[in-house]
Amino acid sequence: MQYSNDEITRGVLAEKSGVNIETIRYYEKIALMPNPLRSDGGHRIYNKVHLKRLQFIRRCRELGFTLQDIRELLNIVDDKTYTCDDVKNRTIAHLNDIKQKIRDLKKIEKTLKNFVSECDGGLKPECPIIDTLFA
Amino acid sequence: MQYSNDEITRGVLAEKSGVNIETIRYYEKIALMPNPLRSDGGHRIYNKVHLKRLQFIRRCRELGFTLQDIRELLNIVDDKTYTCDDVKNRTIAHLNDIKQKIRDLKKIEKTLKNFVSECDGGLKPECPIIDTLFA
DNA sequence: CTTGATCCTGTAGTAACTACAGGTTTTAAC
DNA sequence: GTTAAAACCTGTAGTTACTACAGGATCAAG
């Protein structure tokens, strides 16, 4: 069995997409990726459509979308029932989540900075950080 | 069986500490919390020392420390082998993680904002966000 | 002494992967 | 044509930090 010009193995798909080879199988299991064709011996055969879809998923993940978000996006794209309005609103909702996370982390950052500034870095078993957290 | 002045049940400990009642059992299982005394009938009996420890854990979690970080902190505190220097360094290391996370999220925020600004919010199945992610 | 609240245990589910074992197929070299 | 290594196959288990449930026991109040 030979893979023709457009056809690639899972390993090659992993390389080209930047997605872990095991993760590809995982996405298939949870039906984010379709069941691919198989060789006579049972090896998966992928093509450019799979690659595009997997890259889409990877980019969405890098932007912090959950797999559920991505599933919904892919569904409306597959259906062609999506609108720019819908996608925009989903993106805004996600952006708001991200903003909230940044706010939360900044609060933590501030607290940690205060903690660090109160430590003399001495070598005795006494520390204002521990004292505060145990108060 | 009666719980005396200092002694409290798991439910009360959960309330006072702000930690979920099931989570308390989880922390015991993974040995972050010690095995408490038991009543004749097998119910857990906690006291103020448990409460302090659990609050310490909760505060650390709220600051984004992992359970492994907290385990190490508790170990050196229990041992009395901790120093201000050590705690300070751990805190700085964690602070750096937090800073990195903020940077990562800000990058995402920027990308998402760009995406949103490019959408006209129309009702047709065409959207620059989808186009970009699928490119 | 009954009843309802709380507790007990073990186990399973969540998100999003990642890694492994033990076996088969494919490919390249000879 | 054979062999050996690389890549693939499957199912399953592990990761983090919980949370929730079922089915039963205990506890406190009336």
PDB file of N, CA and C in Angstrom, chain B residues 25-124:
ATOM      1  N   ARG B  25     -12.017  15.537  52.183  1.00  0.00           N
ATOM      2  CA  ARG B  25     -11.706  14.105  52.148  1.00  0.00           C
ATOM      3  C   ARG B  25     -10.610  13.822  51.126  1.00  0.00           C
ATOM      4  N   TYR B  26     -10.683  14.534  49.996  1.00  0.00           N
ATOM      5  CA  TYR B  26      -9.659  14.391  48.954  1.00  0.00           C
ATOM      6  C   TYR B  26      -8.279  14.779  49.484  1.00  0.00           C
ATOM      7  N   TYR B  27      -8.196  15.890  50.184  1.00  0.00           N
ATOM      8  CA  TYR B  27      -6.913  16.335  50.739  1.00  0.00           C
ATOM      9  C   TYR B  27      -6.375  15.329  51.752  1.00  0.00           C
ATOM     10  N   GLU B  28      -7.284  14.662  52.436  1.00  0.00           N
ATOM     11  CA  GLU B  28      -6.852  13.628  53.388  1.00  0.00           C
ATOM     12  C   GLU B  28      -6.282  12.433  52.622  1.00  0.00           C
ATOM     13  N   LYS B  29      -6.987  12.075  51.579  1.00  0.00           N
ATOM     14  CA  LYS B  29      -6.576  10.917  50.769  1.00  0.00           C
ATOM     15  C   LYS B  29      -5.177  11.119  50.179  1.00  0.00           C
ATOM     16  N   ILE B  30      -4.904  12.333  49.710  1.00  0.00           N
ATOM     17  CA  ILE B  30      -3.588  12.583  49.120  1.00  0.00           C
ATOM     18  C   ILE B  30      -2.598  13.101  50.171  1.00  0.00           C
ATOM     19  N   ALA B  31      -3.001  12.990  51.425  1.00  0.00           N
ATOM     20  CA  ALA B  31      -2.104  13.267  52.551  1.00  0.00           C
ATOM     21  C   ALA B  31      -1.637  14.723  52.644  1.00  0.00           C
ATOM     22  N   LEU B  32      -2.474  15.647  52.178  1.00  0.00           N
ATOM     23  CA  LEU B  32      -2.208  17.064  52.442  1.00  0.00           C
ATOM     24  C   LEU B  32      -2.733  17.404  53.828  1.00  0.00           C
ATOM     25  N   MET B  33      -3.821  16.733  54.177  1.00  0.00           N
ATOM     26  CA  MET B  33      -4.401  16.877  55.518  1.00  0.00           C
ATOM     27  C   MET B  33      -4.161  15.570  56.257  1.00  0.00           C
ATOM     28  N   PRO B  34      -3.885  15.660  57.565  1.00  0.00           N
ATOM     29  CA  PRO B  34      -3.632  14.433  58.321  1.00  0.00           C
ATOM     30  C   PRO B  34      -4.913  13.660  58.587  1.00  0.00           C
ATOM     31  N   ASN B  35      -4.774  12.392  58.890  1.00  0.00           N
ATOM     32  CA  ASN B  35      -5.917  11.593  59.330  1.00  0.00           C
ATOM     33  C   ASN B  35      -6.414  12.151  60.653  1.00  0.00           C
ATOM     34  N   PRO B  36      -7.664  12.561  60.699  1.00  0.00           N
ATOM     35  CA  PRO B  36      -8.169  13.127  61.949  1.00  0.00           C
ATOM     36  C   PRO B  36      -8.583  12.015  62.920  1.00  0.00           C
ATOM     37  N   LEU B  37      -8.813  12.400  64.143  1.00  0.00           N
ATOM     38  CA  LEU B  37      -9.429  11.487  65.105  1.00  0.00           C
ATOM     39  C   LEU B  37     -10.810  11.103  64.598  1.00  0.00           C
ATOM     40  N   ARG B  38     -11.331  10.010  65.165  1.00  0.00           N
ATOM     41  CA  ARG B  38     -12.661   9.582  64.771  1.00  0.00           C
ATOM     42  C   ARG B  38     -13.540   9.397  66.010  1.00  0.00           C
ATOM     43  N   SER B  39     -14.808   9.634  65.828  1.00  0.00           N
ATOM     44  CA  SER B  39     -15.768   9.321  66.891  1.00  0.00           C
ATOM     45  C   SER B  39     -15.937   7.809  66.954  1.00  0.00           C
ATOM     46  N   ASP B  40     -16.654   7.326  67.994  1.00  0.00           N
ATOM     47  CA  ASP B  40     -16.884   5.885  68.116  1.00  0.00           C
ATOM     48  C   ASP B  40     -17.563   5.340  66.859  1.00  0.00           C
ATOM     49  N   GLY B  41     -18.406   6.147  66.284  1.00  0.00           N
ATOM     50  CA  GLY B  41     -19.118   5.708  65.083  1.00  0.00           C
ATOM     51  C   GLY B  41     -18.336   5.895  63.796  1.00  0.00           C
ATOM     52  N   GLY B  42     -17.133   6.460  63.883  1.00  0.00           N
ATOM     53  CA  GLY B  42     -16.288   6.593  62.699  1.00  0.00           C
ATOM     54  C   GLY B  42     -16.314   7.964  62.041  1.00  0.00           C
ATOM     55  N   HIS B  43     -17.026   8.901  62.651  1.00  0.00           N
ATOM     56  CA  HIS B  43     -17.062  10.245  62.062  1.00  0.00           C
ATOM     57  C   HIS B  43     -15.778  11.003  62.386  1.00  0.00           C
ATOM     58  N   ARG B  44     -15.324  11.788  61.407  1.00  0.00           N
ATOM     59  CA  ARG B  44     -14.096  12.555  61.591  1.00  0.00           C
ATOM     60  C   ARG B  44     -14.272  13.679  62.608  1.00  0.00           C
ATOM     61  N   ILE B  45     -13.257  13.886  63.412  1.00  0.00           N
ATOM     62  CA  ILE B  45     -13.282  14.970  64.403  1.00  0.00           C
ATOM     63  C   ILE B  45     -12.112  15.904  64.121  1.00  0.00           C
ATOM     64  N   TYR B  46     -12.431  17.150  63.808  1.00  0.00           N
ATOM     65  CA  TYR B  46     -11.395  18.138  63.499  1.00  0.00           C
ATOM     66  C   TYR B  46     -11.289  19.161  64.619  1.00  0.00           C
ATOM     67  N   ASN B  47     -10.180  19.893  64.603  1.00  0.00           N
ATOM     68  CA  ASN B  47      -9.998  20.967  65.579  1.00  0.00           C
ATOM     69  C   ASN B  47      -9.400  22.198  64.895  1.00  0.00           C
ATOM     70  N   LYS B  48      -8.992  23.166  65.686  1.00  0.00           N
ATOM     71  CA  LYS B  48      -8.500  24.433  65.141  1.00  0.00           C
ATOM     72  C   LYS B  48      -7.228  24.282  64.305  1.00  0.00           C
ATOM     73  N   VAL B  49      -6.422  23.289  64.675  1.00  0.00           N
ATOM     74  CA  VAL B  49      -5.186  23.067  63.921  1.00  0.00           C
ATOM     75  C   VAL B  49      -5.528  22.645  62.489  1.00  0.00           C
ATOM     76  N   HIS B  50      -6.513  21.776  62.364  1.00  0.00           N
ATOM     77  CA  HIS B  50      -6.959  21.368  61.030  1.00  0.00           C
ATOM     78  C   HIS B  50      -7.493  22.566  60.255  1.00  0.00           C
ATOM     79  N   LEU B  51      -8.259  23.379  60.951  1.00  0.00           N
ATOM     80  CA  LEU B  51      -8.855  24.548  60.294  1.00  0.00           C
ATOM     81  C   LEU B  51      -7.777  25.492  59.747  1.00  0.00           C
ATOM     82  N   LYS B  52      -6.756  25.761  60.562  1.00  0.00           N
ATOM     83  CA  LYS B  52      -5.657  26.630  60.119  1.00  0.00           C
ATOM     84  C   LYS B  52      -4.973  26.058  58.879  1.00  0.00           C
ATOM     85  N   ARG B  53      -4.705  24.781  58.954  1.00  0.00           N
ATOM     86  CA  ARG B  53      -4.006  24.117  57.857  1.00  0.00           C
ATOM     87  C   ARG B  53      -4.830  24.175  56.569  1.00  0.00           C
ATOM     88  N   LEU B  54      -6.112  23.928  56.717  1.00  0.00           N
ATOM     89  CA  LEU B  54      -6.989  23.921  55.545  1.00  0.00           C
ATOM     90  C   LEU B  54      -7.127  25.326  54.958  1.00  0.00           C
ATOM     91  N   GLN B  55      -7.161  26.309  55.819  1.00  0.00           N
ATOM     92  CA  GLN B  55      -7.217  27.693  55.333  1.00  0.00           C
ATOM     93  C   GLN B  55      -5.926  28.064  54.608  1.00  0.00           C
ATOM     94  N   PHE B  56      -4.825  27.588  55.145  1.00  0.00           N
ATOM     95  CA  PHE B  56      -3.537  27.798  54.481  1.00  0.00           C
ATOM     96  C   PHE B  56      -3.579  27.228  53.054  1.00  0.00           C
ATOM     97  N   ILE B  57      -4.054  26.007  52.968  1.00  0.00           N
ATOM     98  CA  ILE B  57      -4.153  25.359  51.653  1.00  0.00           C
ATOM     99  C   ILE B  57      -5.065  26.163  50.730  1.00  0.00           C
ATOM    100  N   ARG B  58      -6.192  26.583  51.243  1.00  0.00           N
ATOM    101  CA  ARG B  58      -7.138  27.327  50.409  1.00  0.00           C
ATOM    102  C   ARG B  58      -6.525  28.632  49.899  1.00  0.00           C
ATOM    103  N   ARG B  59      -5.855  29.343  50.791  1.00  0.00           N
ATOM    104  CA  ARG B  59      -5.248  30.616  50.390  1.00  0.00           C
ATOM    105  C   ARG B  59      -4.162  30.400  49.344  1.00  0.00           C
ATOM    106  N   CYS B  60      -3.370  29.373  49.542  1.00  0.00           N
ATOM    107  CA  CYS B  60      -2.337  29.046  48.537  1.00  0.00           C
ATOM    108  C   CYS B  60      -2.979  28.725  47.195  1.00  0.00           C
ATOM    109  N   ARG B  61      -4.055  27.952  47.226  1.00  0.00           N
ATOM    110  CA  ARG B  61      -4.741  27.607  45.981  1.00  0.00           C
ATOM    111  C   ARG B  61      -5.267  28.865  45.293  1.00  0.00           C
ATOM    112  N   GLU B  62      -5.808  29.776  46.089  1.00  0.00           N
ATOM    113  CA  GLU B  62      -6.349  31.011  45.521  1.00  0.00           C
ATOM    114  C   GLU B  62      -5.245  31.847  44.880  1.00  0.00           C
ATOM    115  N   LEU B  63      -4.020  31.652  45.368  1.00  0.00           N
ATOM    116  CA  LEU B  63      -2.884  32.361  44.771  1.00  0.00           C
ATOM    117  C   LEU B  63      -2.278  31.581  43.607  1.00  0.00           C
ATOM    118  N   GLY B  64      -2.897  30.468  43.287  1.00  0.00           N
ATOM    119  CA  GLY B  64      -2.472  29.731  42.100  1.00  0.00           C
ATOM    120  C   GLY B  64      -1.373  28.704  42.320  1.00  0.00           C
ATOM    121  N   PHE B  65      -0.993  28.485  43.565  1.00  0.00           N
ATOM    122  CA  PHE B  65      -0.015  27.425  43.824  1.00  0.00           C
ATOM    123  C   PHE B  65      -0.648  26.071  43.536  1.00  0.00           C
ATOM    124  N   THR B  66       0.155  25.154  43.007  1.00  0.00           N
ATOM    125  CA  THR B  66      -0.351  23.800  42.775  1.00  0.00           C
ATOM    126  C   THR B  66      -0.371  23.039  44.104  1.00  0.00           C
ATOM    127  N   LEU B  67      -1.049  21.932  44.120  1.00  0.00           N
ATOM    128  CA  LEU B  67      -1.070  21.107  45.324  1.00  0.00           C
ATOM    129  C   LEU B  67       0.331  20.590  45.632  1.00  0.00           C
ATOM    130  N   GLN B  68       1.122  20.359  44.604  1.00  0.00           N
ATOM    131  CA  GLN B  68       2.504  19.916  44.822  1.00  0.00           C
ATOM    132  C   GLN B  68       3.308  21.017  45.510  1.00  0.00           C
ATOM    133  N   ASP B  69       3.172  22.254  45.039  1.00  0.00           N
ATOM    134  CA  ASP B  69       3.820  23.391  45.701  1.00  0.00           C
ATOM    135  C   ASP B  69       3.421  23.436  47.174  1.00  0.00           C
ATOM    136  N   ILE B  70       2.120  23.297  47.401  1.00  0.00           N
ATOM    137  CA  ILE B  70       1.583  23.428  48.756  1.00  0.00           C
ATOM    138  C   ILE B  70       2.085  22.280  49.629  1.00  0.00           C
ATOM    139  N   ARG B  71       2.150  21.104  49.035  1.00  0.00           N
ATOM    140  CA  ARG B  71       2.660  19.944  49.766  1.00  0.00           C
ATOM    141  C   ARG B  71       4.086  20.222  50.235  1.00  0.00           C
ATOM    142  N   GLU B  72       4.903  20.770  49.347  1.00  0.00           N
ATOM    143  CA  GLU B  72       6.292  21.057  49.698  1.00  0.00           C
ATOM    144  C   GLU B  72       6.371  22.131  50.779  1.00  0.00           C
ATOM    145  N   LEU B  73       5.553  23.159  50.626  1.00  0.00           N
ATOM    146  CA  LEU B  73       5.513  24.214  51.642  1.00  0.00           C
ATOM    147  C   LEU B  73       5.132  23.637  53.006  1.00  0.00           C
ATOM    148  N   LEU B  74       4.087  22.834  53.011  1.00  0.00           N
ATOM    149  CA  LEU B  74       3.626  22.251  54.279  1.00  0.00           C
ATOM    150  C   LEU B  74       4.693  21.336  54.875  1.00  0.00           C
ATOM    151  N   ASN B  75       5.369  20.602  54.020  1.00  0.00           N
ATOM    152  CA  ASN B  75       6.430  19.714  54.513  1.00  0.00           C
ATOM    153  C   ASN B  75       7.518  20.489  55.248  1.00  0.00           C
ATOM    154  N   ILE B  76       7.995  21.562  54.621  1.00  0.00           N
ATOM    155  CA  ILE B  76       9.088  22.291  55.274  1.00  0.00           C
ATOM    156  C   ILE B  76       8.598  23.068  56.495  1.00  0.00           C
ATOM    157  N   VAL B  77       7.314  23.426  56.478  1.00  0.00           N
ATOM    158  CA  VAL B  77       6.780  24.082  57.676  1.00  0.00           C
ATOM    159  C   VAL B  77       6.607  23.049  58.800  1.00  0.00           C
ATOM    160  N   ASP B  78       6.073  21.898  58.452  1.00  0.00           N
ATOM    161  CA  ASP B  78       5.889  20.832  59.451  1.00  0.00           C
ATOM    162  C   ASP B  78       7.227  20.428  60.068  1.00  0.00           C
ATOM    163  N   ASP B  79       8.214  20.298  59.219  1.00  0.00           N
ATOM    164  CA  ASP B  79       9.583  19.967  59.629  1.00  0.00           C
ATOM    165  C   ASP B  79      10.271  21.072  60.414  1.00  0.00           C
ATOM    166  N   LYS B  80       9.767  22.272  60.250  1.00  0.00           N
ATOM    167  CA  LYS B  80      10.472  23.475  60.731  1.00  0.00           C
ATOM    168  C   LYS B  80      11.832  23.651  60.047  1.00  0.00           C
ATOM    169  N   THR B  81      11.959  23.088  58.862  1.00  0.00           N
ATOM    170  CA  THR B  81      13.213  23.245  58.112  1.00  0.00           C
ATOM    171  C   THR B  81      13.121  24.396  57.109  1.00  0.00           C
ATOM    172  N   TYR B  82      12.052  25.154  57.143  1.00  0.00           N
ATOM    173  CA  TYR B  82      11.922  26.227  56.156  1.00  0.00           C
ATOM    174  C   TYR B  82      12.715  27.460  56.581  1.00  0.00           C
ATOM    175  N   THR B  83      13.078  28.241  55.595  1.00  0.00           N
ATOM    176  CA  THR B  83      13.694  29.539  55.859  1.00  0.00           C
ATOM    177  C   THR B  83      12.930  30.591  55.061  1.00  0.00           C
ATOM    178  N   CYS B  84      13.070  31.816  55.456  1.00  0.00           N
ATOM    179  CA  CYS B  84      12.419  32.906  54.725  1.00  0.00           C
ATOM    180  C   CYS B  84      12.971  32.950  53.299  1.00  0.00           C
ATOM    181  N   ASP B  85      14.252  32.710  53.183  1.00  0.00           N
ATOM    182  CA  ASP B  85      14.908  32.693  51.884  1.00  0.00           C
ATOM    183  C   ASP B  85      14.249  31.686  50.940  1.00  0.00           C
ATOM    184  N   ASP B  86      14.069  30.474  51.459  1.00  0.00           N
ATOM    185  CA  ASP B  86      13.467  29.404  50.671  1.00  0.00           C
ATOM    186  C   ASP B  86      12.045  29.785  50.248  1.00  0.00           C
ATOM    187  N   VAL B  87      11.255  30.209  51.193  1.00  0.00           N
ATOM    188  CA  VAL B  87       9.855  30.552  50.898  1.00  0.00           C
ATOM    189  C   VAL B  87       9.796  31.703  49.892  1.00  0.00           C
ATOM    190  N   LYS B  88      10.678  32.670  50.096  1.00  0.00           N
ATOM    191  CA  LYS B  88      10.729  33.818  49.191  1.00  0.00           C
ATOM    192  C   LYS B  88      11.037  33.358  47.759  1.00  0.00           C
ATOM    193  N   ASN B  89      12.020  32.477  47.647  1.00  0.00           N
ATOM    194  CA  ASN B  89      12.395  31.994  46.315  1.00  0.00           C
ATOM    195  C   ASN B  89      11.272  31.214  45.638  1.00  0.00           C
ATOM    196  N   ARG B  90      10.582  30.409  46.420  1.00  0.00           N
ATOM    197  CA  ARG B  90       9.440  29.685  45.868  1.00  0.00           C
ATOM    198  C   ARG B  90       8.367  30.662  45.396  1.00  0.00           C
ATOM    199  N   THR B  91       8.176  31.684  46.196  1.00  0.00           N
ATOM    200  CA  THR B  91       7.151  32.676  45.849  1.00  0.00           C
ATOM    201  C   THR B  91       7.545  33.429  44.576  1.00  0.00           C
ATOM    202  N   ILE B  92       8.822  33.757  44.473  1.00  0.00           N
ATOM    203  CA  ILE B  92       9.303  34.453  43.270  1.00  0.00           C
ATOM    204  C   ILE B  92       9.139  33.565  42.035  1.00  0.00           C
ATOM    205  N   ALA B  93       9.467  32.295  42.191  1.00  0.00           N
ATOM    206  CA  ALA B  93       9.318  31.362  41.067  1.00  0.00           C
ATOM    207  C   ALA B  93       7.856  31.309  40.619  1.00  0.00           C
ATOM    208  N   HIS B  94       6.972  31.240  41.586  1.00  0.00           N
ATOM    209  CA  HIS B  94       5.548  31.192  41.260  1.00  0.00           C
ATOM    210  C   HIS B  94       5.086  32.505  40.625  1.00  0.00           C
ATOM    211  N   LEU B  95       5.582  33.598  41.173  1.00  0.00           N
ATOM    212  CA  LEU B  95       5.262  34.915  40.610  1.00  0.00           C
ATOM    213  C   LEU B  95       5.680  34.986  39.139  1.00  0.00           C
ATOM    214  N   ASN B  96       6.819  34.429  38.835  1.00  0.00           N
ATOM    215  CA  ASN B  96       7.272  34.429  37.440  1.00  0.00           C
ATOM    216  C   ASN B  96       6.346  33.614  36.543  1.00  0.00           C
ATOM    217  N   ASP B  97       5.867  32.483  37.070  1.00  0.00           N
ATOM    218  CA  ASP B  97       4.865  31.701  36.324  1.00  0.00           C
ATOM    219  C   ASP B  97       3.626  32.542  36.045  1.00  0.00           C
ATOM    220  N   ILE B  98       3.173  33.221  37.061  1.00  0.00           N
ATOM    221  CA  ILE B  98       1.964  34.049  36.923  1.00  0.00           C
ATOM    222  C   ILE B  98       2.191  35.150  35.880  1.00  0.00           C
ATOM    223  N   LYS B  99       3.354  35.776  35.955  1.00  0.00           N
ATOM    224  CA  LYS B  99       3.666  36.836  34.987  1.00  0.00           C
ATOM    225  C   LYS B  99       3.647  36.292  33.561  1.00  0.00           C
ATOM    226  N   GLN B 100       4.202  35.098  33.407  1.00  0.00           N
ATOM    227  CA  GLN B 100       4.225  34.479  32.078  1.00  0.00           C
ATOM    228  C   GLN B 100       2.806  34.209  31.585  1.00  0.00           C
ATOM    229  N   LYS B 101       1.975  33.730  32.497  1.00  0.00           N
ATOM    230  CA  LYS B 101       0.582  33.453  32.129  1.00  0.00           C
ATOM    231  C   LYS B 101      -0.119  34.738  31.698  1.00  0.00           C
ATOM    232  N   ILE B 102       0.153  35.810  32.409  1.00  0.00           N
ATOM    233  CA  ILE B 102      -0.461  37.097  32.047  1.00  0.00           C
ATOM    234  C   ILE B 102       0.003  37.509  30.636  1.00  0.00           C
ATOM    235  N   ARG B 103       1.293  37.364  30.381  1.00  0.00           N
ATOM    236  CA  ARG B 103       1.800  37.714  29.047  1.00  0.00           C
ATOM    237  C   ARG B 103       1.108  36.879  27.963  1.00  0.00           C
ATOM    238  N   ASP B 104       0.988  35.578  28.234  1.00  0.00           N
ATOM    239  CA  ASP B 104       0.344  34.684  27.258  1.00  0.00           C
ATOM    240  C   ASP B 104      -1.108  35.112  27.005  1.00  0.00           C
ATOM    241  N   LEU B 105      -1.800  35.423  28.079  1.00  0.00           N
ATOM    242  CA  LEU B 105      -3.208  35.798  27.940  1.00  0.00           C
ATOM    243  C   LEU B 105      -3.356  37.143  27.225  1.00  0.00           C
ATOM    244  N   LYS B 106      -2.418  38.031  27.459  1.00  0.00           N
ATOM    245  CA  LYS B 106      -2.495  39.336  26.793  1.00  0.00           C
ATOM    246  C   LYS B 106      -2.289  39.207  25.292  1.00  0.00           C
ATOM    247  N   LYS B 107      -1.449  38.266  24.930  1.00  0.00           N
ATOM    248  CA  LYS B 107      -1.223  38.011  23.508  1.00  0.00           C
ATOM    249  C   LYS B 107      -2.520  37.479  22.876  1.00  0.00           C
ATOM    250  N   ILE B 108      -3.139  36.579  23.575  1.00  0.00           N
ATOM    251  CA  ILE B 108      -4.417  36.038  23.105  1.00  0.00           C
ATOM    252  C   ILE B 108      -5.453  37.153  23.019  1.00  0.00           C
ATOM    253  N   GLU B 109      -5.499  37.962  24.051  1.00  0.00           N
ATOM    254  CA  GLU B 109      -6.450  39.079  24.096  1.00  0.00           C
ATOM    255  C   GLU B 109      -6.291  39.980  22.860  1.00  0.00           C
ATOM    256  N   LYS B 110      -5.046  40.274  22.557  1.00  0.00           N
ATOM    257  CA  LYS B 110      -4.752  41.144  21.424  1.00  0.00           C
ATOM    258  C   LYS B 110      -5.258  40.526  20.112  1.00  0.00           C
ATOM    259  N   THR B 111      -4.955  39.251  19.936  1.00  0.00           N
ATOM    260  CA  THR B 111      -5.399  38.557  18.727  1.00  0.00           C
ATOM    261  C   THR B 111      -6.922  38.548  18.622  1.00  0.00           C
ATOM    262  N   LEU B 112      -7.569  38.253  19.735  1.00  0.00           N
ATOM    263  CA  LEU B 112      -9.037  38.193  19.725  1.00  0.00           C
ATOM    264  C   LEU B 112      -9.635  39.570  19.424  1.00  0.00           C
ATOM    265  N   LYS B 113      -9.033  40.605  19.975  1.00  0.00           N
ATOM    266  CA  LYS B 113      -9.525  41.958  19.707  1.00  0.00           C
ATOM    267  C   LYS B 113      -9.412  42.297  18.227  1.00  0.00           C
ATOM    268  N   ASN B 114      -8.277  41.922  17.648  1.00  0.00           N
ATOM    269  CA  ASN B 114      -8.099  42.128  16.207  1.00  0.00           C
ATOM    270  C   ASN B 114      -9.170  41.398  15.415  1.00  0.00           C
ATOM    271  N   PHE B 115      -9.404  40.170  15.810  1.00  0.00           N
ATOM    272  CA  PHE B 115     -10.430  39.366  15.147  1.00  0.00           C
ATOM    273  C   PHE B 115     -11.767  40.081  15.189  1.00  0.00           C
ATOM    274  N   VAL B 116     -12.149  40.490  16.381  1.00  0.00           N
ATOM    275  CA  VAL B 116     -13.464  41.116  16.554  1.00  0.00           C
ATOM    276  C   VAL B 116     -13.577  42.377  15.700  1.00  0.00           C
ATOM    277  N   SER B 117     -12.469  43.138  15.639  1.00  0.00           N
ATOM    278  CA  SER B 117     -12.507  44.396  14.903  1.00  0.00           C
ATOM    279  C   SER B 117     -12.649  44.194  13.401  1.00  0.00           C
ATOM    280  N   GLU B 118     -12.336  42.989  12.948  1.00  0.00           N
ATOM    281  CA  GLU B 118     -12.426  42.740  11.508  1.00  0.00           C
ATOM    282  C   GLU B 118     -13.789  42.211  11.071  1.00  0.00           C
ATOM    283  N   CYS B 119     -14.639  41.896  12.025  1.00  0.00           N
ATOM    284  CA  CYS B 119     -15.949  41.322  11.707  1.00  0.00           C
ATOM    285  C   CYS B 119     -16.970  42.416  11.486  1.00  0.00           C
ATOM    286  N   ASP B 120     -17.778  42.266  10.437  1.00  0.00           N
ATOM    287  CA  ASP B 120     -18.868  43.225  10.247  1.00  0.00           C
ATOM    288  C   ASP B 120     -20.138  42.753  10.977  1.00  0.00           C
ATOM    289  N   GLY B 121     -20.118  41.513  11.491  1.00  0.00           N
ATOM    290  CA  GLY B 121     -21.280  41.005  12.217  1.00  0.00           C
ATOM    291  C   GLY B 121     -22.469  40.716  11.324  1.00  0.00           C
ATOM    292  N   GLY B 122     -22.191  40.470  10.039  1.00  0.00           N
ATOM    293  CA  GLY B 122     -23.272  40.190   9.086  1.00  0.00           C
ATOM    294  C   GLY B 122     -23.926  38.841   9.320  1.00  0.00           C
ATOM    295  N   LEU B 123     -25.008  38.603   8.618  1.00  0.00           N
ATOM    296  CA  LEU B 123     -25.791  37.384   8.839  1.00  0.00           C
ATOM    297  C   LEU B 123     -25.578  36.331   7.761  1.00  0.00           C
ATOM    298  N   LYS B 124     -24.529  36.522   6.964  1.00  0.00           N
ATOM    299  CA  LYS B 124     -24.224  35.532   5.937  1.00  0.00           C
ATOM    300  C   LYS B 124     -23.119  34.591   6.424  1.00  0.00           C
TER     301      LYS B 124
END
